[in-house]
Amino acid sequence: MNEAIYEKYKRAGSIASSAREHGANLIKEGASYLDVVTTVESEIKEQGAGIAFPANISVNELAAHFSPRHDDTALVFRKGDVVKIDVGAHVDGYIADTAKTVEVGTHTYDKMIRASREALNNAIAHIKADIPLCEIGKIIEDTIASFGYKSIDNLTGHSLQCYTLHSGLSIPNVADMLNRSKPNLEDVLAIEPFATDGAGHVISGQSSNIYRYQSSVRARFIRDTKARSLATKIHKRFNELPFAERWCADISSHPDSSLKRLIFAGCIKQYPQLIDANHGIVTQAEHTVIIHENDCEVTT
Ligand code: MN
Ligand code: MN
């Protein structure tokens, strides 16, 4: 990667990490999800970056993929909640993806929060060019097991490319011997271990309120002109990065039905909430790294 692209990854990383910390500090008993996500997202924009995906707020057994709707004003944090805040920023499409877990007002899950963080630290300490990613998965799984928890086996880290949040590689969170891939020099990866006292496996729940435009042949043949123009607007504004229902108020007067129509037409994907199958508590830690020959560099 050239110097200019490297600088963009670094800038996205520093903006995403300060937004993550700011957001995490706002998570208090009685604070609203909407306040936290809108503050985080405005901060990213004020710093001159783009929002790579809606700020995710996933509580307790919810591992990932939830962002409040525009009218979710009643959603507030409660004492004892275990909250994953997951934040993404990009500079000209070069993305930083980062997350941490905070517990609201109690310390019941300190050890589980430490388990995912230590697993991330150990993965970062070992990852480098050409290392089999199943070895990184084993390090993550073993670290989390050493704290007495399960690593979630069907959630993974991922490689990042310009305007692409999940490109080719998956970084497993368990010793997945079927994963034979190795990162290349200068690959940019998001590593994200999840620890749980539940099943160690997520299932899909209700809508996350998070969507993504996807180019498809079918999209070009939408006959409904209103739907077609909406699809064009969404593609123009969000590219193929995930977006929130909250961000569509000025695009459509009835976002719900419009988005549904576009899902039916096959040009928008809706993400489901991801929930531990036994409703265990889940913690997560995530950083974005650039792969070097003998180590890696954390951007977030
Ligand atoms: Mn993330
Ligand atoms: Mn990620």
Coordinates of C-alpha atoms and ligand atoms in Angstrom, one line a residue:
M1 CA 0.0 0.0 0.0
N2 CA 1.3 3.5 -0.7
E3 CA 1.9 6.1 1.9
A4 CA -1.3 8.0 1.2
I5 CA -3.5 4.9 1.7
Y6 CA -1.5 4.0 4.8
E7 CA -2.2 7.5 6.3
K8 CA -5.9 7.1 5.5
Y9 CA -6.1 3.8 7.4
K10 CA -4.2 5.4 10.3
R11 CA -6.5 8.4 10.4
A12 CA -9.6 6.3 10.2
G13 CA -8.2 4.2 13.1
S14 CA -7.5 7.1 15.4
I15 CA -10.9 8.6 14.7
A16 CA -12.7 5.3 15.3
S17 CA -10.8 4.6 18.5
S18 CA -11.6 8.0 20.0
A19 CA -15.2 7.7 19.0
R20 CA -15.3 4.2 20.6
E21 CA -13.9 5.6 23.9
H22 CA -16.2 8.6 23.9
G23 CA -19.2 6.3 23.2
A24 CA -18.2 3.8 25.9
N25 CA -18.0 6.6 28.4
L26 CA -21.6 7.7 27.7
I27 CA -22.9 4.2 28.4
K28 CA -24.5 4.8 31.9
E29 CA -27.7 3.7 33.6
G30 CA -30.6 5.6 32.1
A31 CA -28.6 6.9 29.0
S32 CA -30.4 6.2 25.7
Y33 CA -29.0 4.0 23.0
L34 CA -29.9 6.7 20.5
D35 CA -28.0 9.4 22.3
V36 CA -24.9 7.2 22.3
V37 CA -25.0 6.2 18.7
T38 CA -25.8 9.7 17.3
T39 CA -23.0 11.2 19.4
V40 CA -20.5 8.6 18.2
E41 CA -21.5 9.0 14.6
S42 CA -21.4 12.9 14.7
E43 CA -18.0 12.8 16.3
I44 CA -16.7 10.6 13.4
K45 CA -18.1 13.1 10.9
E46 CA -16.8 16.1 12.8
Q47 CA -13.3 14.6 12.7
G48 CA -13.6 14.5 8.9
A49 CA -14.1 10.8 8.4
G50 CA -17.1 8.9 7.0
I51 CA -19.2 6.4 9.0
A52 CA -18.2 2.9 7.9
F53 CA -21.4 1.3 9.5
P54 CA -24.0 2.4 12.0
A55 CA -22.7 2.4 15.5
N56 CA -23.8 -1.0 17.0
I57 CA -25.1 -1.3 20.5
S58 CA -25.5 -5.0 21.4
V59 CA -26.6 -5.8 25.0
N60 CA -26.3 -8.9 27.1
E61 CA -27.0 -12.1 25.0
L62 CA -26.9 -10.0 21.8
A63 CA -23.5 -10.5 20.4
A64 CA -23.6 -8.1 17.5
H65 CA -25.8 -6.3 14.9
F66 CA -28.1 -4.0 16.6
S67 CA -28.5 -0.2 16.1
P68 CA -31.6 1.7 17.4
R69 CA -34.3 2.9 15.0
H70 CA -35.1 6.6 14.8
D71 CA -38.0 6.1 17.2
D72 CA -36.3 3.8 19.7
T73 CA -36.2 6.7 22.3
A74 CA -37.3 4.4 25.1
L75 CA -34.3 2.1 24.8
V76 CA -32.1 3.0 27.8
F77 CA -29.2 1.2 29.5
R78 CA -30.1 -0.6 32.7
K79 CA -27.8 -1.4 35.7
G80 CA -26.0 -4.7 35.0
D81 CA -26.2 -4.5 31.2
V82 CA -23.2 -5.9 29.4
V83 CA -22.9 -3.6 26.4
K84 CA -20.8 -4.1 23.2
I85 CA -20.2 -0.8 21.4
D86 CA -18.9 -1.4 17.9
V87 CA -17.7 1.6 15.8
G88 CA -16.6 2.0 12.2
A89 CA -15.0 5.0 10.5
H90 CA -13.5 5.4 7.0
V91 CA -11.3 7.9 5.2
D92 CA -12.0 7.7 1.4
G93 CA -13.2 4.1 1.9
Y94 CA -10.3 3.0 4.1
I95 CA -12.0 1.5 7.1
A96 CA -11.3 1.1 10.8
D97 CA -13.6 -1.3 12.8
T98 CA -13.3 -1.5 16.6
A99 CA -15.3 -2.5 19.6
K100 CA -15.2 -2.9 23.3
T101 CA -17.5 -4.1 26.1
V102 CA -18.6 -2.1 29.1
E103 CA -20.8 -3.2 32.0
V104 CA -23.3 -0.7 33.4
G105 CA -22.9 0.0 37.1
T106 CA -21.8 -3.5 38.2
H107 CA -18.7 -5.7 38.0
T108 CA -20.3 -9.1 37.6
Y109 CA -18.7 -9.8 34.2
D110 CA -15.3 -8.2 34.6
K111 CA -13.6 -11.5 34.0
M112 CA -15.6 -12.2 30.8
I113 CA -14.8 -8.7 29.6
R114 CA -11.1 -9.4 30.3
A115 CA -11.3 -12.8 28.5
S116 CA -12.2 -11.3 25.1
R117 CA -9.8 -8.4 25.5
E118 CA -6.9 -10.8 26.4
A119 CA -7.8 -13.0 23.5
L120 CA -7.6 -10.0 21.2
N121 CA -4.2 -9.0 22.7
N122 CA -2.8 -12.5 22.3
A123 CA -4.0 -12.7 18.7
I124 CA -2.5 -9.3 18.0
A125 CA 0.8 -10.4 19.6
H126 CA 1.1 -13.4 17.2
I127 CA -0.4 -12.3 13.9
K128 CA 1.9 -11.6 11.0
A129 CA 2.2 -12.3 7.3
D130 CA 1.8 -15.9 6.2
I131 CA 0.7 -17.3 9.6
P132 CA -2.1 -19.8 9.3
L133 CA -5.2 -18.1 10.6
C134 CA -6.4 -21.3 12.2
E135 CA -3.5 -20.8 14.6
I136 CA -4.8 -17.4 15.5
G137 CA -8.2 -18.9 16.1
K138 CA -6.7 -21.5 18.4
I139 CA -4.9 -18.7 20.4
I140 CA -8.2 -16.9 20.8
E141 CA -10.2 -20.0 21.7
D142 CA -7.5 -21.1 24.3
T143 CA -7.3 -17.7 25.9
I144 CA -11.0 -17.5 26.3
A145 CA -11.1 -21.1 27.6
S146 CA -8.4 -20.2 30.2
F147 CA -10.9 -17.7 31.7
G148 CA -13.6 -20.5 31.8
Y149 CA -15.7 -19.2 28.9
K150 CA -16.5 -20.3 25.3
S151 CA -15.4 -18.5 22.2
I152 CA -18.2 -18.0 19.8
D153 CA -17.4 -20.3 16.9
N154 CA -19.6 -18.8 14.1
L155 CA -18.5 -15.2 14.4
T156 CA -15.2 -14.2 12.8
G157 CA -12.9 -11.3 12.2
H158 CA -12.5 -10.3 8.6
S159 CA -10.3 -8.5 6.1
L160 CA -11.1 -5.0 5.0
Q161 CA -10.7 -3.4 1.6
C162 CA -11.6 0.0 0.2
Y163 CA -15.4 0.5 0.8
T164 CA -15.6 -3.2 1.7
L165 CA -16.2 -4.2 5.3
H166 CA -16.0 -7.9 4.8
S167 CA -13.6 -8.9 2.0
G168 CA -12.1 -12.3 1.4
L169 CA -10.4 -13.5 4.6
S170 CA -12.1 -14.7 7.8
I171 CA -10.2 -14.7 11.1
P172 CA -11.7 -17.6 13.1
N173 CA -12.3 -17.3 16.8
V174 CA -11.7 -21.1 17.3
A175 CA -9.1 -23.6 16.0
D176 CA -10.9 -23.9 12.7
M177 CA -8.8 -26.4 10.8
L178 CA -10.9 -26.0 7.7
N179 CA -9.6 -22.4 7.5
R180 CA -6.3 -22.8 5.5
S181 CA -5.9 -19.2 4.7
K182 CA -3.0 -16.9 5.7
P183 CA -2.8 -13.1 5.6
N184 CA -0.5 -11.4 3.2
L185 CA 1.8 -8.5 3.9
E186 CA -0.2 -5.2 4.2
D187 CA -3.5 -7.0 4.5
V188 CA -5.8 -5.0 6.8
L189 CA -7.8 -7.2 9.2
A190 CA -10.3 -6.7 11.9
I191 CA -9.8 -9.2 14.7
E192 CA -12.8 -9.7 17.0
P193 CA -13.0 -12.4 19.7
F194 CA -16.3 -12.9 21.5
A195 CA -16.5 -14.7 24.9
T196 CA -19.7 -16.2 26.4
D197 CA -21.1 -18.3 29.2
G198 CA -23.8 -19.5 26.8
A199 CA -23.8 -21.8 23.8
G200 CA -20.7 -20.4 22.1
H201 CA -22.8 -20.2 18.9
V202 CA -25.0 -17.4 17.6
I203 CA -28.4 -17.7 16.0
S204 CA -30.2 -15.0 14.0
G205 CA -32.9 -12.9 15.7
Q206 CA -35.1 -10.0 14.7
S207 CA -34.0 -7.1 12.4
S208 CA -30.9 -5.2 13.5
N209 CA -32.2 -2.0 11.7
I210 CA -29.0 -2.3 9.7
Y211 CA -29.1 -2.7 5.9
R212 CA -26.7 -2.8 3.0
Y213 CA -27.0 -2.1 -0.6
Q214 CA -25.8 -4.9 -2.9
S215 CA -25.4 -4.7 -6.6
S216 CA -27.4 -7.3 -8.3
V217 CA -28.7 -8.0 -11.7
R218 CA -32.3 -7.9 -10.3
A219 CA -31.8 -4.4 -9.0
R220 CA -31.5 -3.1 -12.6
F221 CA -34.9 -4.5 -13.5
I222 CA -37.0 -3.0 -10.7
R223 CA -40.1 -1.8 -12.5
D224 CA -41.5 0.4 -9.7
T225 CA -39.9 3.8 -10.5
K226 CA -40.1 5.0 -6.9
A227 CA -38.3 2.0 -5.6
R228 CA -35.7 2.3 -8.4
S229 CA -34.9 5.9 -7.6
L230 CA -34.7 5.1 -3.9
A231 CA -32.2 2.3 -4.6
T232 CA -30.1 4.7 -6.7
K233 CA -30.1 7.3 -3.9
I234 CA -29.1 4.7 -1.3
H235 CA -26.3 3.3 -3.4
K236 CA -25.0 6.8 -4.1
R237 CA -25.1 7.8 -0.4
F238 CA -23.9 4.7 1.3
N239 CA -22.0 2.9 -1.4
E240 CA -22.1 -0.7 -0.4
L241 CA -21.3 0.0 3.3
P242 CA -24.0 -0.9 5.9
F243 CA -26.4 1.9 6.8
A244 CA -29.1 2.5 9.4
E245 CA -32.9 2.9 9.1
R246 CA -32.2 6.1 11.1
W247 CA -30.3 7.6 8.1
C248 CA -33.1 7.2 5.6
A249 CA -35.7 9.7 6.9
D250 CA -34.8 12.3 4.3
I251 CA -34.6 9.7 1.5
S252 CA -38.1 8.3 2.0
S253 CA -41.2 9.3 3.9
H254 CA -41.9 5.7 4.7
P255 CA -38.5 4.1 5.2
D256 CA -39.9 0.8 6.6
S257 CA -42.0 0.0 3.5
S258 CA -39.5 1.4 1.1
L259 CA -36.7 -0.7 2.6
K260 CA -38.9 -3.8 2.6
R261 CA -39.6 -3.3 -1.1
L262 CA -35.9 -3.0 -1.9
I263 CA -35.2 -6.2 0.2
F264 CA -37.8 -8.0 -1.9
A265 CA -36.3 -6.6 -5.1
G266 CA -33.0 -8.1 -4.0
C267 CA -30.9 -5.0 -4.0
I268 CA -30.8 -4.5 -0.2
K269 CA -29.8 -6.9 2.5
Q270 CA -31.1 -6.7 6.0
Y271 CA -28.8 -7.9 8.8
P272 CA -30.4 -9.9 11.6
Q273 CA -29.5 -9.5 15.3
L274 CA -27.0 -12.2 16.3
I275 CA -27.9 -13.8 19.7
D276 CA -26.1 -16.5 21.7
A277 CA -28.2 -19.7 21.2
N278 CA -28.5 -20.3 24.9
H279 CA -29.0 -16.6 25.7
G280 CA -25.6 -16.5 27.6
I281 CA -24.0 -13.1 28.2
V282 CA -21.5 -12.1 25.5
T283 CA -18.4 -9.9 25.5
Q284 CA -16.4 -8.7 22.5
A285 CA -13.2 -6.8 21.8
E286 CA -12.1 -5.7 18.4
H287 CA -9.2 -3.9 16.7
T288 CA -8.2 -3.3 13.1
V289 CA -4.6 -4.1 12.2
I290 CA -2.2 -3.8 9.3
I291 CA -0.2 -7.0 8.7
H292 CA 3.6 -6.6 8.6
E293 CA 6.3 -9.2 7.9
N294 CA 6.9 -10.1 11.5
D295 CA 4.1 -8.5 13.4
C296 CA 1.2 -6.1 12.9
E297 CA 0.3 -2.5 13.6
V298 CA -3.0 -1.7 15.4
T299 CA -4.7 1.3 13.8
T300 CA -7.5 1.6 16.3
Ligands
MN1 MN -16.9 -4.2 14.5
MN2 MN -15.7 -6.3 12.5

